[in-house]
Amino acid sequence: MLQSLEIELTSNKKQQPAADQLGFGNHFTDHMFIMDYSTDNGWHKPRIQPYQPIVLDPAAKVFHYGQTIFEGLKAYKTDDGRVLLFRPHKNIQRMNRSNERLSVPELNVDVVIEALKQLISVDKDWIPTAPSTSLYIRPFIIATQPQLGVAPSTHYQFIIIMSPVGAYYTEGVNPVKIFVESEYVRSVKGGVGEAKTAGNYAAGLKAQEIAKEKGYSQVLWLDGVHRKYIEEVGSMNVFFKLKGVVHTPALNGSILDGVTRNSIIQLLKHWNIEVIERPITIEELYKASQNGELEEAFGTGTAAVISPIGELNWQDDVLIINDGKTGELSKKLYDTLTGIQMGKLEDPLGWMVEATPVNV
Amino acid sequence: MLQSLEIELTSNKKQQPAADQLGFGNHFTDHMFIMDYSTDNGWHKPRIQPYQPIVLDPAAKVFHYGQTIFEGLKAYKTDDGRVLLFRPHKNIQRMNRSNERLSVPELNVDVVIEALKQLISVDKDWIPTAPSTSLYIRPFIIATQPQLGVAPSTHYQFIIIMSPVGAYYTEGVNPVKIFVESEYVRSVKGGVGEAKTAGNYAAGLKAQEIAKEKGYSQVLWLDGVHRKYIEEVGSMNVFFKLKGVVHTPALNGSILDGVTRNSIIQLLKHWNIEVIERPITIEELYKASQNGELEEAFGTGTAAVISPIGELNWQDDVLIINDGKTGELSKKLYDTLTGIQMGKLEDPLGWMVEATPVNV
Ligand SMILES: Cc1ncc(COP(=O)(O)O)c(C=O)c1O
Ligand SMILES: Cc1ncc(COP(=O)(O)O)c(C=O)c1O
């Protein structure tokens, strides 16, 4: 497996940014992984090479017909120098589900994990260690066939790039204000909302910009059919604590099956806290709040991990959650999950995968 | 306007394909147009250069968050050597509407048309002249900022490439068989179906592949909310002739506002044939067929112009239209529209824009 991996090292290492200058997704490591696909040869020619531009024919299908899939996961360096990945198989398996939906060829999960470990090994010095920092990993696939016709591409590239990152929200773990979107729709059943594909994110920009202008960090998406069921918050899944029980929208075909979402559900069950996956309407949430039953709300995702929600605005009806403060459970989930990820806490559910370079 | 256009001519002209080897979107002319955008400088540096690869950082937003818009229009060479464009302003205006929806900066329509004329002038020898051939023009915009964060890009490129093309469907103007899609959805109100953006096309591939496996050329899309209103056929708008009157789905936010659709409506009105834009259910269509009222059906789009529909399959209920033959009106519309486009027929509605190079 990956016996044929070619590694070309850079002769020109970049200067690394200071820990407090990282931001999110602004800086990239010295190397990248690439693998090609053609209908004739399948996935082939895996290689690690210096981080460098992608060179594509202007007719490459990715520019015109949007066949592209991505993933996002993180690597952490522990205090004792080990490198840990958080549930990487989950991401590559999801990538394959996205691939299936977008008619992109399937990847061999083990080959990709192995490639990722090799890439991390080459760029190990790029994993930041300051609190709240990590190495964000972005595997993605683009359709490269230079042909203007709406049909699946015959050629693709699978690429992994990596970025040392700080906190996603500059606000940190503080609660964010969320605008409930009534006009624009992120996705609908039968569409591609379940897939991590570029078009979904472009489709969400407009609503996000309008929300920002109104002073909100993000939008809460409602379903495209009834415009009442809660789907996601920005690019995060969403949870609500109602009278001690945690509720989250059930996966329904238009919601992304988040790795963090799945982990939160498992962790809560592990703690014997009840979690219910079901359709949740925005109206119900407002009623629960009026009745004093809405205790906490938070988004979950790889980038921000847990993002508490302090305020919702639904058609000018403003709802303050937990006095706009981070709830106790949200905080505990954040601390536990990041603690496990950084290797500071025990990993009771066997999530972390060691990717410590052999020669570290 | 465009005074600053830089033109770099190729020193290495390609061999042109034979007229019967064209296909659609396989071959590209010797040159391309490019213009850059940055938030600081707006659109700048318009240039024509030899057709060449696009070089992008792997973190360029187009690969990850799908901010990309395209258009498609055609140029024709007339028997007396003039070059005609079909309603090009319509395409660039639509591009701006797509831009608006996807948070991409607006273009100056006149600048783009001027750029296009210049590019055509440089590559005038590439416009094919055999029957059913034309020069397909693909303007597109891609987000180039190398940053992993879901927010509009600060940098873009606007590019025009051109491809000499034959007929879109190898079947020619013959009727196609269409599968009515009940599971997958192309777009929904509140989404980006009205915009010509890459993600819409990737989202449609799966259904298209399944339809192909079943022996159908394309799918007919139903609306994402009720799953009963007819939206489009593949990447075409759709028309039905019922008892002498022509009906087409009303623009509703999830249907692309086709230039051909608009032209067909105008042409029918010009001929005093009644056209009604309204919501049309698939059930109604089947009933009309049973009552002998469904006389013709056809798709419309720049690529195929008019594509007659000979058969529909909706949940295994097969409906044959006009004995599977091209209808009289479909044929007349095809002949008239292509006649006007090729400069063989009078242009009663003032559609054609002359782009004849000065030194031809
Ligand atoms: C649309 C969307 N929803 C939810 C999530 C959360 O998923 P995960 O926890 O796997 O990061 C993401 C991405 O990260 C996303 O893009
Ligand atoms: C989704 C879709 N619908 C309809 C059309 C027809 O539009 P036009 O007549 O402008 O080519 C197109 C494109 O060409 C399209 O991509």
Tab-separated table of C-alpha atoms in Angstrom, chain A residues 140-265:
chain	number	residue	atom	x	y	z
A	140	PHE	CA	-9.934	17.647	-1.755
A	141	ILE	CA	-10.717	16.303	-5.203
A	142	ILE	CA	-11.099	18.328	-8.391
A	143	ALA	CA	-12.306	17.260	-11.848
A	144	THR	CA	-9.562	18.068	-14.336
A	145	GLN	CA	-10.783	16.846	-17.734
A	146	PRO	CA	-10.669	19.790	-20.174
A	147	GLN	CA	-14.096	19.354	-21.756
A	148	LEU	CA	-17.215	21.505	-21.836
A	149	GLY	CA	-20.028	19.033	-21.494
A	150	VAL	CA	-22.203	18.263	-18.488
A	151	ALA	CA	-20.977	14.738	-17.702
A	152	PRO	CA	-18.706	13.241	-15.043
A	153	SER	CA	-15.035	13.948	-15.625
A	154	THR	CA	-12.683	11.241	-16.873
A	155	HIS	CA	-9.783	12.738	-14.884
A	156	TYR	CA	-9.395	13.974	-11.310
A	157	GLN	CA	-6.751	15.023	-8.826
A	158	PHE	CA	-6.862	14.195	-5.139
A	159	ILE	CA	-4.847	16.678	-3.123
A	160	ILE	CA	-4.067	17.204	0.560
A	161	ILE	CA	-2.916	20.577	1.833
A	162	MET	CA	-2.383	21.520	5.491
A	163	SER	CA	-2.686	24.766	7.395
A	164	PRO	CA	-1.561	25.569	10.948
A	165	VAL	CA	-4.598	27.249	12.516
A	166	GLY	CA	-5.700	29.191	15.546
A	167	ALA	CA	-9.315	29.509	16.713
A	168	TYR	CA	-11.891	29.642	13.895
A	169	TYR	CA	-13.962	32.368	15.469
A	170	THR	CA	-11.918	35.307	16.623
A	171	GLU	CA	-14.488	35.528	19.430
A	172	GLY	CA	-13.057	32.249	20.782
A	173	VAL	CA	-15.468	29.984	22.714
A	174	ASN	CA	-17.778	32.897	23.352
A	175	PRO	CA	-21.413	32.737	22.271
A	176	VAL	CA	-22.279	33.982	18.785
A	177	LYS	CA	-25.380	35.758	17.502
A	178	ILE	CA	-27.245	33.831	14.811
A	179	PHE	CA	-29.725	35.055	12.207
A	180	VAL	CA	-32.497	32.594	11.294
A	181	GLU	CA	-32.647	32.635	7.500
A	182	SER	CA	-36.139	32.738	5.997
A	183	GLU	CA	-35.441	33.608	2.358
A	184	TYR	CA	-32.365	31.676	1.250
A	185	VAL	CA	-32.023	27.913	1.438
A	186	ARG	CA	-28.773	25.955	1.807
A	187	SER	CA	-29.992	22.637	0.515
A	188	VAL	CA	-33.052	20.458	0.049
A	189	LYS	CA	-33.798	16.738	0.213
A	190	GLY	CA	-32.818	15.195	-3.126
A	191	GLY	CA	-30.032	17.759	-3.489
A	192	VAL	CA	-26.397	17.615	-2.374
A	193	GLY	CA	-26.615	19.018	1.172
A	194	GLU	CA	-25.340	15.726	2.592
A	195	ALA	CA	-22.189	15.992	0.479
A	196	LYS	CA	-19.193	18.147	1.311
A	197	THR	CA	-19.009	19.772	-2.104
A	198	ALA	CA	-18.007	23.302	-3.023
A	199	GLY	CA	-21.351	24.409	-4.488
A	200	ASN	CA	-23.096	24.162	-1.111
A	201	TYR	CA	-20.791	26.772	0.356
A	202	ALA	CA	-21.051	29.233	-2.531
A	203	ALA	CA	-24.836	28.918	-2.228
A	204	GLY	CA	-24.676	30.018	1.399
A	205	LEU	CA	-22.500	33.122	1.012
A	206	LYS	CA	-25.269	35.591	0.215
A	207	ALA	CA	-27.333	34.866	3.311
A	208	GLN	CA	-24.167	34.919	5.403
A	209	GLU	CA	-23.218	38.363	4.074
A	210	ILE	CA	-26.672	39.765	4.800
A	211	ALA	CA	-26.585	38.325	8.320
A	212	LYS	CA	-23.144	39.874	8.874
A	213	GLU	CA	-24.448	43.277	7.795
A	214	LYS	CA	-27.180	42.923	10.403
A	215	GLY	CA	-24.606	42.179	13.076
A	216	TYR	CA	-24.927	38.377	13.188
A	217	SER	CA	-21.975	35.954	12.935
A	218	GLN	CA	-23.826	33.303	11.017
A	219	VAL	CA	-27.197	32.076	9.763
A	220	LEU	CA	-29.358	29.244	10.978
A	221	TRP	CA	-30.649	27.338	7.958
A	222	LEU	CA	-34.220	26.113	7.788
A	223	ASP	CA	-35.316	23.263	5.523
A	224	GLY	CA	-36.121	24.112	1.900
A	225	VAL	CA	-39.518	22.435	1.775
A	226	HIS	CA	-41.458	23.617	4.827
A	227	ARG	CA	-39.127	26.422	5.868
A	228	LYS	CA	-39.592	25.544	9.478
A	229	TYR	CA	-37.330	22.631	10.396
A	230	ILE	CA	-33.911	23.573	11.755
A	231	GLU	CA	-31.054	22.152	9.697
A	232	GLU	CA	-27.645	23.645	10.476
A	233	VAL	CA	-25.925	26.785	11.723
A	234	GLY	CA	-23.519	28.214	9.150
A	235	SER	CA	-21.214	25.275	8.392
A	236	MET	CA	-21.949	23.537	11.651
A	237	ASN	CA	-24.455	21.062	13.008
A	238	VAL	CA	-26.587	22.346	15.833
A	239	PHE	CA	-27.701	21.102	19.260
A	240	PHE	CA	-30.218	22.365	21.813
A	241	LYS	CA	-30.500	21.484	25.486
A	242	LEU	CA	-34.157	21.462	26.502
A	243	LYS	CA	-34.997	20.582	30.101
A	244	GLY	CA	-31.810	18.604	30.581
A	245	VAL	CA	-32.197	16.584	27.377
A	246	VAL	CA	-30.091	17.314	24.295
A	247	HIS	CA	-31.850	17.522	20.916
A	248	THR	CA	-30.348	17.773	17.436
A	249	PRO	CA	-31.940	17.706	13.977
A	250	ALA	CA	-32.081	14.150	12.614
A	251	LEU	CA	-30.033	13.491	9.472
A	252	ASN	CA	-32.555	13.837	6.679
A	253	GLY	CA	-30.681	14.020	3.392
A	254	SER	CA	-29.997	17.745	3.416
A	255	ILE	CA	-27.913	17.952	6.604
A	256	LEU	CA	-24.192	17.167	6.633
A	257	ASP	CA	-23.351	14.172	8.804
A	258	GLY	CA	-20.767	15.964	10.949
A	259	VAL	CA	-17.957	14.053	12.622
A	260	THR	CA	-18.170	16.437	15.585
A	261	ARG	CA	-21.954	15.950	15.709
A	262	ASN	CA	-21.497	12.197	15.848
A	263	SER	CA	-18.821	12.530	18.524
A	264	ILE	CA	-20.957	14.815	20.686
A	265	ILE	CA	-23.829	12.342	20.512
